[in-house]
């Protein structure tokens, strides 16, 4: 690990003053410190934002919930309002990491965690994301965790967050504050850039901008929400594929669907055509399979990720079966209990 | 004076006579509170005054020559003390029980990840930074083979055979010919490999994370070119080994060399990534099973061929077909092995080498055969219990395989097993599977010293406790023999200044070090009998009181000055005349998600006969741990190698998937059947931990097949493979 300077910010404006060239903010540190130890990231200065009061807490602002960037993953998953109004979020968070990590991990840090591509973690291997222009060792390497949508010839890495997938299906927004103190809001999906020829640039955040909050819009009445995550062991593993589904029924047909997919793209993946294909459909494996085919048709696979096509297709069907009540399982769908 | 005992014939079952009820009791581990409160000091705990810290540097080519190590590239960095490298550096850790310096390629690089230098600095962080920045130049070889399937450097011995396999196979009414693969695996011990070296004059003391100190001392001395008497190794606590700490590793030699040059203590702790790169892995295997049987299920022909790999120059080849050679038997038997040379992290013993992967294939093939014969898998195995070791003709020393199978079926509710694919609960298919378990058993030369004073007893041996319960069982044996409460026995382990034991490996530690402790205590009993004026058989020692020759005397009164006895045990005639193995039966119930192919194990049962149980609690933990490793091999564990460089890609515990808690069912049951193995050793025990693994994974995979039709030939059975197999089976 390289030496670095450390400073703690007590306020947002204080933090803005400390963030400069070569600095990185640190929140829970569960991702950044790991990367610093193996010198994949070596910021010259760490600005610790973890004590800033303005970034804490979860509040109801009338339009929905405002989640402070420092709200921990555990806090969020356990929050009674979230469990009843946005149960998908709670489930997605609990499907990730471990209890110990979730206790430290923050909302902002979770959104900005780096990929788990093993070549990114290995400084002896070429990686455009780590060192732009160096090449991409994953192309002809081992690639079980790589993405199948939104990749480029320069980078095939997937975004690992589960929480971000749920937030995307819930149409959440991130609130961003610039160094100068201006605030803007973006849908979660628009926070991320696709790799193109600069996989090192992962988000649209300008230098010095930090995430201050995530905003959840008021929930739609009577939606069924499901998070299905398939991984290589029952817990404590990143998604091979995951599906976040928010489904509203209209009688015995699907009224609307908002889907997002994890483990398959450099950002939480969405496909409006898939959502659209489900509207008006009678729940059943055939209709779900047709929608899944629309999605999977777009996939571009590394030899090691060919399996993600059938797996994603099947996981989407399974999630929709739960979301439309065709299947009850142990982890079952959760109905958002919101007064209509 | 050490009394040496050779196991030439069955011995009286003295531990059944002593009557204290301490041996076998489910006692807590005496060192447990220290471990859970952080007071047990492992190799890397604590840093003596003035110690420097070293980090190993790895080669980043697959094969070639080092042309330069530019020390200047790091010498100016703050805190950096020096860079050490040279021909003494270890490329390969020593294999288990080598007792000499491991083979080395000199200045050559034979695999990507090979340790080639040590950077020493005032802090770990500075050393790690410098290790990362050190500029090394190479002359890389072209056309390096890292994939065993493409290796042309193959070593093949004549097959081991009994009878005429080809003829028996050709004549069999029903035949099966299947191929299976298993991936490379990591031992994945929690404690990373670490060494702290300190010299006093020409004498070296090394605190290490090592399993077999008697051998390790010789290996280290030989590597450094000094006499073994000059080396003392301490390893009182070891945080898991699973084979990966059998022999000394590069960290030990590097720490010793740097410390000698610098004249100060040097600590080298491997980073987790280095543990994956540079510690012996388990080879990947590809296996072919051919079974021939009569319609009624009698096996006629059995062949188990395999291909394994290792790096150039390493003799170790995973004994894949070990259990297949004695578990069932047939008229024609044949076992052929091919060792492919590759540039990959060297391979060695990892948790039940041989059985752990060989039985995954054998016991799945048996399941497939049962299916072809439309026969119950338990019945098929019961039909094929051999009376003798079919390859050697030796009688078994003790076998209760049949009882394990029957008792297991009964307890598990095997009767309720449904035809393939017919049990569905919601989105989940549910099924049951089973497999036999076998793991050959050994006695390895071991010595121990027992001291008895009026205060209590002390056991001393260089045996290790790698988390398995050695402290507990040696204390129990001594207490039982000497008529003392266990609290009155102190066990001192992990120090080469004590008598040399087998070390922890091959599940033979309890047999071997336990027997030596038993024999030393027995010698003390003889002295006490003399003092009581009675024969040894008349003496009873219980709760601090000696009785015999119509006298009753407090033990303390018989001892004027400390009684000290040292005993040594080694295998003898019984290891030739009889074949000893643990046997058991594993049962599993699994649920498989009909859409996503996820497998969840719902319950597991292992019924095992493994000789005398020395501590019911630690034995159970061993067996359970083994079964969980079996689950890992079946469902989650896979070391990925880069196809170009051969280097390990899954280099941490986030990417290398040992089973997590959620993978392990709440309902895990272990049942021990009462057994004494009179031919195995003087305390009638057998090895435990590895038997838990052997076959356990196959029971799970057979249950997957019963649940949803998926037969997975390439382990582990991850969701994608289960889906593909389910689709192939028409589900
Ligand atoms: C073993 C392991 C398993 C895991 N498994 C999963 C999993 O299954 N699913 C999953 O989703 N996640 C998983 N995680 C990742 C975990 O969720 C993230 O590490 C965590 O959410 C990061 O949050 P943090 O607060 O610790 O971030 P930090 O490490 O503090 O920061 C991460 C990054 O975000 C930046 N940052 C943090 N806060 C802000 C802010 N407010 N504004 C701007 N930038 C900011 C930092 O500069 C840094 O670049 C796992 C992690 C580990 C170590
Ligand atoms: S896929 Fe992306 S992260 Fe992985 S090696 Fe290539 S450039 Fe780096």
GROMACS .gro file of C-alpha atoms in nm, chain B residues 202-560:
model
  359
  542UNK     CA    1   2.413  -2.002   1.397
  543UNK     CA    2   2.085  -2.120   1.546
  544UNK     CA    3   1.757  -2.045   1.384
  545UNK     CA    4   1.418  -2.026   1.551
  546UNK     CA    5   1.125  -2.009   1.315
  547UNK     CA    6   0.765  -1.957   1.410
  548UNK     CA    7   0.570  -2.105   1.124
  549UNK     CA    8   0.231  -2.208   0.997
  550UNK     CA    9   0.322  -2.570   0.943
  551UNK     CA   10   0.162  -2.910   0.988
  552UNK     CA   11   0.454  -3.156   1.018
  553UNK     CA   12   0.736  -3.015   1.224
  554UNK     CA   13   0.956  -3.325   1.239
  555UNK     CA   14   0.983  -3.317   0.861
  556UNK     CA   15   0.974  -2.939   0.831
  557UNK     CA   16   1.284  -2.903   1.045
  558UNK     CA   17   1.480  -3.126   0.808
  559UNK     CA   18   1.340  -2.949   0.503
  560UNK     CA   19   1.430  -2.607   0.633
  561UNK     CA   20   1.780  -2.708   0.744
  562UNK     CA   21   1.848  -2.876   0.411
  563UNK     CA   22   1.721  -2.573   0.218
  564UNK     CA   23   1.952  -2.347   0.416
  565UNK     CA   24   2.243  -2.589   0.411
  566UNK     CA   25   2.276  -2.611   0.789
  567UNK     CA   26   2.249  -2.907   1.028
  568UNK     CA   27   1.900  -2.988   1.151
  569UNK     CA   28   2.010  -2.947   1.515
  570UNK     CA   29   2.051  -2.579   1.446
  571UNK     CA   30   1.686  -2.534   1.361
  572UNK     CA   31   1.397  -2.501   1.601
  573UNK     CA   32   1.046  -2.462   1.469
  574UNK     CA   33   0.752  -2.344   1.675
  575UNK     CA   34   0.395  -2.385   1.561
  576UNK     CA   35   0.180  -2.415   1.870
  577UNK     CA   36  -0.131  -2.298   1.685
  578UNK     CA   37  -0.204  -2.337   1.317
  579UNK     CA   38  -0.510  -2.184   1.155
  580UNK     CA   39  -0.603  -2.471   0.929
  581UNK     CA   40  -0.383  -2.656   0.685
  582UNK     CA   41  -0.586  -2.891   0.464
  583UNK     CA   42  -0.257  -3.014   0.323
  584UNK     CA   43  -0.119  -2.676   0.228
  585UNK     CA   44   0.117  -2.656   0.526
  586UNK     CA   45   0.253  -3.011   0.514
  587UNK     CA   46   0.593  -2.902   0.385
  588UNK     CA   47   0.785  -2.581   0.431
  589UNK     CA   48   0.705  -2.306   0.186
  590UNK     CA   49   0.891  -2.018   0.028
  591UNK     CA   50   0.799  -1.784   0.313
  592UNK     CA   51   0.998  -1.989   0.565
  593UNK     CA   52   1.321  -2.005   0.365
  594UNK     CA   53   1.295  -1.643   0.255
  595UNK     CA   54   1.242  -1.522   0.612
  596UNK     CA   55   1.535  -1.728   0.738
  597UNK     CA   56   1.772  -1.608   0.464
  598UNK     CA   57   1.682  -1.243   0.505
  599UNK     CA   58   1.701  -1.260   0.881
  600UNK     CA   59   2.047  -1.419   0.869
  601UNK     CA   60   2.180  -1.148   0.641
  602UNK     CA   61   2.018  -0.860   0.825
  603UNK     CA   62   2.090  -0.984   1.174
  604UNK     CA   63   1.738  -0.905   1.286
  605UNK     CA   64   1.411  -1.095   1.300
  606UNK     CA   65   1.216  -1.105   0.974
  607UNK     CA   66   0.851  -1.185   0.937
  608UNK     CA   67   0.704  -1.293   0.606
  609UNK     CA   68   0.327  -1.325   0.580
  610UNK     CA   69   0.187  -1.428   0.246
  611UNK     CA   70  -0.086  -1.208   0.112
  612UNK     CA   71  -0.402  -1.396   0.030
  613UNK     CA   72  -0.322  -1.364  -0.340
  614UNK     CA   73   0.022  -1.520  -0.287
  615UNK     CA   74  -0.136  -1.806  -0.095
  616UNK     CA   75  -0.335  -1.883  -0.409
  617UNK     CA   76  -0.039  -1.830  -0.643
  618UNK     CA   77   0.236  -2.013  -0.461
  619UNK     CA   78   0.092  -2.274  -0.225
  620UNK     CA   79   0.042  -2.628  -0.351
  621UNK     CA   80  -0.293  -2.665  -0.522
  622UNK     CA   81  -0.494  -2.977  -0.587
  623UNK     CA   82  -0.459  -3.083  -0.948
  624UNK     CA   83  -0.752  -3.073  -1.181
  625UNK     CA   84  -0.843  -3.425  -1.292
  626UNK     CA   85  -1.004  -3.590  -1.585
  627UNK     CA   86  -1.129  -3.937  -1.509
  628UNK     CA   87  -1.273  -4.228  -1.697
  629UNK     CA   88  -1.478  -4.492  -1.524
  630UNK     CA   89  -1.566  -4.821  -1.686
  631UNK     CA   90  -1.789  -5.057  -1.495
  632UNK     CA   91  -1.915  -5.398  -1.605
  633UNK     CA   92  -2.175  -5.589  -1.409
  634UNK     CA   93  -2.415  -5.879  -1.416
  635UNK     CA   94  -2.785  -5.804  -1.439
  636UNK     CA   95  -2.817  -5.879  -1.070
  637UNK     CA   96  -2.565  -5.609  -0.986
  638UNK     CA   97  -2.250  -5.808  -0.923
  639UNK     CA   98  -1.952  -5.606  -1.050
  640UNK     CA   99  -1.738  -5.797  -1.298
  641UNK     CA  100  -1.504  -5.530  -1.422
  642UNK     CA  101  -1.391  -5.197  -1.285
  643UNK     CA  102  -1.146  -4.956  -1.437
  644UNK     CA  103  -1.068  -4.606  -1.319
  645UNK     CA  104  -0.818  -4.414  -1.532
  646UNK     CA  105  -0.719  -4.056  -1.468
  647UNK     CA  106  -0.511  -3.768  -1.589
  648UNK     CA  107  -0.366  -3.525  -1.337
  649UNK     CA  108  -0.104  -3.255  -1.368
  650UNK     CA  109   0.197  -3.112  -1.197
  651UNK     CA  110   0.484  -2.884  -1.271
  652UNK     CA  111   0.812  -3.017  -1.409
  653UNK     CA  112   1.023  -3.198  -1.156
  654UNK     CA  113   0.756  -3.260  -0.894
  655UNK     CA  114   0.693  -3.626  -0.817
  656UNK     CA  115   0.351  -3.589  -0.662
  657UNK     CA  116   0.055  -3.722  -0.860
  658UNK     CA  117  -0.288  -3.714  -0.697
  659UNK     CA  118  -0.376  -4.080  -0.623
  660UNK     CA  119  -0.717  -4.044  -0.784
  661UNK     CA  120  -0.819  -4.410  -0.796
  662UNK     CA  121  -0.700  -4.495  -0.444
  663UNK     CA  122  -1.043  -4.586  -0.307
  664UNK     CA  123  -1.160  -4.744  -0.633
  665UNK     CA  124  -0.885  -5.000  -0.586
  666UNK     CA  125  -1.032  -5.150  -0.272
  667UNK     CA  126  -1.388  -5.033  -0.219
  668UNK     CA  127  -1.578  -5.293  -0.423
  669UNK     CA  128  -1.361  -5.521  -0.626
  670UNK     CA  129  -1.437  -5.720  -0.938
  671UNK     CA  130  -1.280  -6.000  -1.138
  672UNK     CA  131  -1.101  -5.757  -1.361
  673UNK     CA  132  -0.954  -5.438  -1.221
  674UNK     CA  133  -0.741  -5.180  -1.394
  675UNK     CA  134  -0.615  -4.838  -1.293
  676UNK     CA  135  -0.400  -4.622  -1.514
  677UNK     CA  136  -0.272  -4.276  -1.441
  678UNK     CA  137  -0.126  -4.010  -1.665
  679UNK     CA  138   0.069  -3.720  -1.523
  680UNK     CA  139   0.076  -3.417  -1.752
  681UNK     CA  140   0.353  -3.161  -1.707
  682UNK     CA  141   0.234  -2.802  -1.716
  683UNK     CA  142   0.345  -2.456  -1.613
  684UNK     CA  143   0.104  -2.401  -1.331
  685UNK     CA  144   0.126  -2.359  -0.957
  686UNK     CA  145   0.270  -2.688  -0.830
  687UNK     CA  146   0.023  -2.951  -0.717
  688UNK     CA  147   0.029  -3.145  -0.392
  689UNK     CA  148  -0.183  -3.294  -0.119
  690UNK     CA  149  -0.504  -3.109  -0.048
  691UNK     CA  150  -0.772  -3.254   0.184
  692UNK     CA  151  -0.804  -3.627   0.121
  693UNK     CA  152  -0.582  -3.642  -0.189
  694UNK     CA  153  -0.718  -3.913  -0.412
  695UNK     CA  154  -1.052  -3.996  -0.255
  696UNK     CA  155  -1.183  -3.640  -0.247
  697UNK     CA  156  -1.194  -3.624  -0.626
  698UNK     CA  157  -1.175  -3.991  -0.723
  699UNK     CA  158  -1.483  -4.083  -0.528
  700UNK     CA  159  -1.681  -3.802  -0.689
  701UNK     CA  160  -1.643  -3.996  -1.012
  702UNK     CA  161  -1.653  -4.353  -0.882
  703UNK     CA  162  -1.963  -4.301  -0.672
  704UNK     CA  163  -2.146  -4.118  -0.948
  705UNK     CA  164  -2.062  -4.400  -1.185
  706UNK     CA  165  -2.200  -4.649  -0.934
  707UNK     CA  166  -2.518  -4.443  -0.919
  708UNK     CA  167  -2.542  -4.449  -1.297
  709UNK     CA  168  -2.490  -4.823  -1.295
  710UNK     CA  169  -2.766  -4.869  -1.037
  711UNK     CA  170  -2.993  -4.669  -1.262
  712UNK     CA  171  -2.910  -4.886  -1.564
  713UNK     CA  172  -2.974  -5.197  -1.360
  714UNK     CA  173  -3.292  -5.047  -1.215
  715UNK     CA  174  -3.152  -5.128  -0.880
  716UNK     CA  175  -3.147  -4.941  -0.551
  717UNK     CA  176  -2.807  -4.766  -0.519
  718UNK     CA  177  -2.772  -4.889  -0.161
  719UNK     CA  178  -2.847  -5.246  -0.265
  720UNK     CA  179  -2.594  -5.227  -0.547
  721UNK     CA  180  -2.322  -5.135  -0.303
  722UNK     CA  181  -2.429  -5.398  -0.051
  723UNK     CA  182  -2.405  -5.654  -0.326
  724UNK     CA  183  -2.043  -5.565  -0.388
  725UNK     CA  184  -1.881  -5.554  -0.046
  726UNK     CA  185  -1.545  -5.726  -0.082
  727UNK     CA  186  -1.412  -5.960   0.181
  728UNK     CA  187  -1.054  -5.870   0.113
  729UNK     CA  188  -0.869  -5.587  -0.050
  730UNK     CA  189  -0.929  -5.691  -0.410
  731UNK     CA  190  -0.594  -5.564  -0.536
  732UNK     CA  191  -0.366  -5.697  -0.262
  733UNK     CA  192  -0.563  -5.984  -0.114
  734UNK     CA  193  -0.510  -5.846   0.237
  735UNK     CA  194  -0.800  -5.891   0.478
  736UNK     CA  195  -0.952  -5.567   0.606
  737UNK     CA  196  -0.851  -5.488   0.961
  738UNK     CA  197  -1.203  -5.376   1.044
  739UNK     CA  198  -1.484  -5.288   0.807
  740UNK     CA  199  -1.842  -5.196   0.879
  741UNK     CA  200  -1.924  -5.055   0.537
  742UNK     CA  201  -2.233  -5.276   0.510
  743UNK     CA  202  -2.357  -5.162   0.850
  744UNK     CA  203  -2.296  -4.798   0.760
  745UNK     CA  204  -2.498  -4.837   0.440
  746UNK     CA  205  -2.790  -5.013   0.610
  747UNK     CA  206  -2.795  -4.793   0.918
  748UNK     CA  207  -2.769  -4.482   0.702
  749UNK     CA  208  -3.054  -4.585   0.474
  750UNK     CA  209  -3.270  -4.655   0.777
  751UNK     CA  210  -3.194  -4.332   0.960
  752UNK     CA  211  -3.219  -4.115   0.650
  753UNK     CA  212  -3.556  -4.249   0.543
  754UNK     CA  213  -3.411  -4.371   0.213
  755UNK     CA  214  -3.733  -4.567   0.153
  756UNK     CA  215  -3.908  -4.239   0.078
  757UNK     CA  216  -3.683  -4.172  -0.222
  758UNK     CA  217  -3.897  -4.112  -0.530
  759UNK     CA  218  -3.828  -4.190  -0.897
  760UNK     CA  219  -3.616  -3.934  -1.079
  761UNK     CA  220  -3.784  -3.598  -1.130
  762UNK     CA  221  -4.110  -3.691  -0.962
  763UNK     CA  222  -4.087  -3.488  -0.645
  764UNK     CA  223  -4.158  -3.121  -0.686
  765UNK     CA  224  -4.221  -2.860  -0.418
  766UNK     CA  225  -4.318  -2.527  -0.573
  767UNK     CA  226  -4.039  -2.425  -0.808
  768UNK     CA  227  -3.802  -2.682  -0.668
  769UNK     CA  228  -3.731  -3.040  -0.764
  770UNK     CA  229  -3.635  -3.247  -0.463
  771UNK     CA  230  -3.425  -3.561  -0.463
  772UNK     CA  231  -3.211  -3.794  -0.257
  773UNK     CA  232  -2.874  -3.947  -0.322
  774UNK     CA  233  -2.614  -4.154  -0.147
  775UNK     CA  234  -2.258  -4.273  -0.179
  776UNK     CA  235  -2.014  -4.495   0.003
  777UNK     CA  236  -1.721  -4.342   0.188
  778UNK     CA  237  -1.373  -4.484   0.218
  779UNK     CA  238  -1.037  -4.342   0.313
  780UNK     CA  239  -0.733  -4.558   0.373
  781UNK     CA  240  -0.580  -4.538   0.716
  782UNK     CA  241  -0.219  -4.514   0.829
  783UNK     CA  242   0.014  -4.521   1.127
  784UNK     CA  243   0.317  -4.294   1.095
  785UNK     CA  244   0.623  -4.301   1.318
  786UNK     CA  245   0.566  -4.078   1.617
  787UNK     CA  246   0.714  -4.007   1.955
  788UNK     CA  247   0.581  -3.837   2.266
  789UNK     CA  248   0.696  -3.776   2.620
  790UNK     CA  249   0.475  -3.793   2.927
  791UNK     CA  250   0.577  -3.651   3.263
  792UNK     CA  251   0.395  -3.729   3.581
  793UNK     CA  252   0.445  -3.545   3.906
  794UNK     CA  253   0.236  -3.502   4.215
  795UNK     CA  254   0.081  -3.197   4.051
  796UNK     CA  255  -0.040  -3.369   3.739
  797UNK     CA  256   0.089  -3.473   3.401
  798UNK     CA  257   0.244  -3.306   3.100
  799UNK     CA  258   0.245  -3.438   2.743
  800UNK     CA  259   0.514  -3.311   2.510
  801UNK     CA  260   0.545  -3.379   2.139
  802UNK     CA  261   0.614  -3.176   1.827
  803UNK     CA  262   0.274  -3.283   1.696
  804UNK     CA  263   0.059  -2.994   1.572
  805UNK     CA  264  -0.300  -2.896   1.631
  806UNK     CA  265  -0.425  -2.739   1.311
  807UNK     CA  266  -0.768  -2.676   1.453
  808UNK     CA  267  -0.858  -3.043   1.475
  809UNK     CA  268  -0.848  -3.109   1.849
  810UNK     CA  269  -0.503  -3.257   1.915
  811UNK     CA  270  -0.466  -3.070   2.242
  812UNK     CA  271  -0.793  -3.222   2.359
  813UNK     CA  272  -0.737  -3.584   2.259
  814UNK     CA  273  -0.378  -3.617   2.377
  815UNK     CA  274  -0.482  -3.477   2.713
  816UNK     CA  275  -0.770  -3.722   2.725
  817UNK     CA  276  -0.548  -4.021   2.647
  818UNK     CA  277  -0.294  -3.927   2.913
  819UNK     CA  278  -0.562  -3.851   3.171
  820UNK     CA  279  -0.741  -4.175   3.100
  821UNK     CA  280  -0.422  -4.376   3.132
  822UNK     CA  281  -0.291  -4.202   3.441
  823UNK     CA  282  -0.611  -4.180   3.639
  824UNK     CA  283  -0.619  -3.803   3.637
  825UNK     CA  284  -0.891  -3.553   3.559
  826UNK     CA  285  -0.819  -3.390   3.219
  827UNK     CA  286  -0.761  -3.053   3.383
  828UNK     CA  287  -0.454  -3.206   3.547
  829UNK     CA  288  -0.291  -3.280   3.213
  830UNK     CA  289  -0.113  -3.010   3.023
  831UNK     CA  290  -0.043  -3.075   2.655
  832UNK     CA  291   0.250  -2.899   2.490
  833UNK     CA  292   0.266  -2.916   2.113
  834UNK     CA  293   0.423  -2.760   1.810
  835UNK     CA  294   0.787  -2.734   1.919
  836UNK     CA  295   1.064  -2.932   1.754
  837UNK     CA  296   1.253  -2.948   2.082
  838UNK     CA  297   0.989  -3.203   2.187
  839UNK     CA  298   0.989  -3.564   2.061
  840UNK     CA  299   0.907  -3.584   1.691
  841UNK     CA  300   0.560  -3.695   1.585
  842UNK     CA  301   0.386  -3.769   1.259
  843UNK     CA  302   0.248  -3.419   1.228
  844UNK     CA  303  -0.101  -3.345   1.103
  845UNK     CA  304  -0.170  -3.494   0.763
  846UNK     CA  305  -0.354  -3.779   0.601
  847UNK     CA  306  -0.583  -3.794   0.903
  848UNK     CA  307  -0.315  -4.003   1.074
  849UNK     CA  308  -0.216  -3.759   1.348
  850UNK     CA  309  -0.453  -3.886   1.616
  851UNK     CA  310  -0.361  -4.248   1.543
  852UNK     CA  311   0.008  -4.182   1.549
  853UNK     CA  312   0.071  -3.911   1.810
  854UNK     CA  313  -0.216  -4.058   2.014
  855UNK     CA  314  -0.050  -4.400   2.017
  856UNK     CA  315   0.284  -4.253   2.120
  857UNK     CA  316   0.119  -4.065   2.407
  858UNK     CA  317  -0.064  -4.381   2.505
  859UNK     CA  318   0.258  -4.585   2.508
  860UNK     CA  319   0.451  -4.329   2.713
  861UNK     CA  320   0.167  -4.318   2.965
  862UNK     CA  321   0.158  -4.695   2.965
  863UNK     CA  322   0.526  -4.704   3.057
  864UNK     CA  323   0.447  -4.480   3.352
  865UNK     CA  324   0.171  -4.717   3.453
  866UNK     CA  325   0.429  -4.995   3.456
  867UNK     CA  326   0.650  -4.801   3.697
  868UNK     CA  327   0.351  -4.728   3.917
  869UNK     CA  328   0.247  -5.093   3.916
  870UNK     CA  329   0.598  -5.178   4.031
  871UNK     CA  330   0.569  -4.929   4.312
  872UNK     CA  331   0.232  -5.071   4.409
  873UNK     CA  332   0.384  -5.416   4.403
  874UNK     CA  333   0.123  -5.544   4.161
  875UNK     CA  334   0.109  -5.660   3.801
  876UNK     CA  335   0.022  -5.413   3.531
  877UNK     CA  336  -0.312  -5.581   3.468
  878UNK     CA  337  -0.411  -5.547   3.832
  879UNK     CA  338  -0.341  -5.173   3.849
  880UNK     CA  339  -0.628  -4.929   3.837
  881UNK     CA  340  -0.571  -4.556   3.828
  882UNK     CA  341  -0.879  -4.347   3.876
  883UNK     CA  342  -0.939  -3.995   3.998
  884UNK     CA  343  -0.591  -3.961   4.140
  885UNK     CA  344  -0.603  -4.289   4.333
  886UNK     CA  345  -0.394  -4.598   4.254
  887UNK     CA  346  -0.535  -4.938   4.343
  888UNK     CA  347  -0.367  -5.278   4.314
  889UNK     CA  348  -0.221  -5.558   4.522
  890UNK     CA  349  -0.496  -5.494   4.779
  891UNK     CA  350  -0.371  -5.143   4.837
  892UNK     CA  351  -0.521  -4.801   4.772
  893UNK     CA  352  -0.275  -4.511   4.757
  894UNK     CA  353  -0.314  -4.151   4.644
  895UNK     CA  354  -0.119  -4.122   4.322
  896UNK     CA  355   0.085  -3.828   4.449
  897UNK     CA  356   0.229  -4.044   4.725
  898UNK     CA  357   0.375  -4.286   4.472
  899UNK     CA  358   0.577  -4.016   4.301
  900UNK     CA  359   0.882  -3.877   4.472
   0.00000   0.00000   0.00000
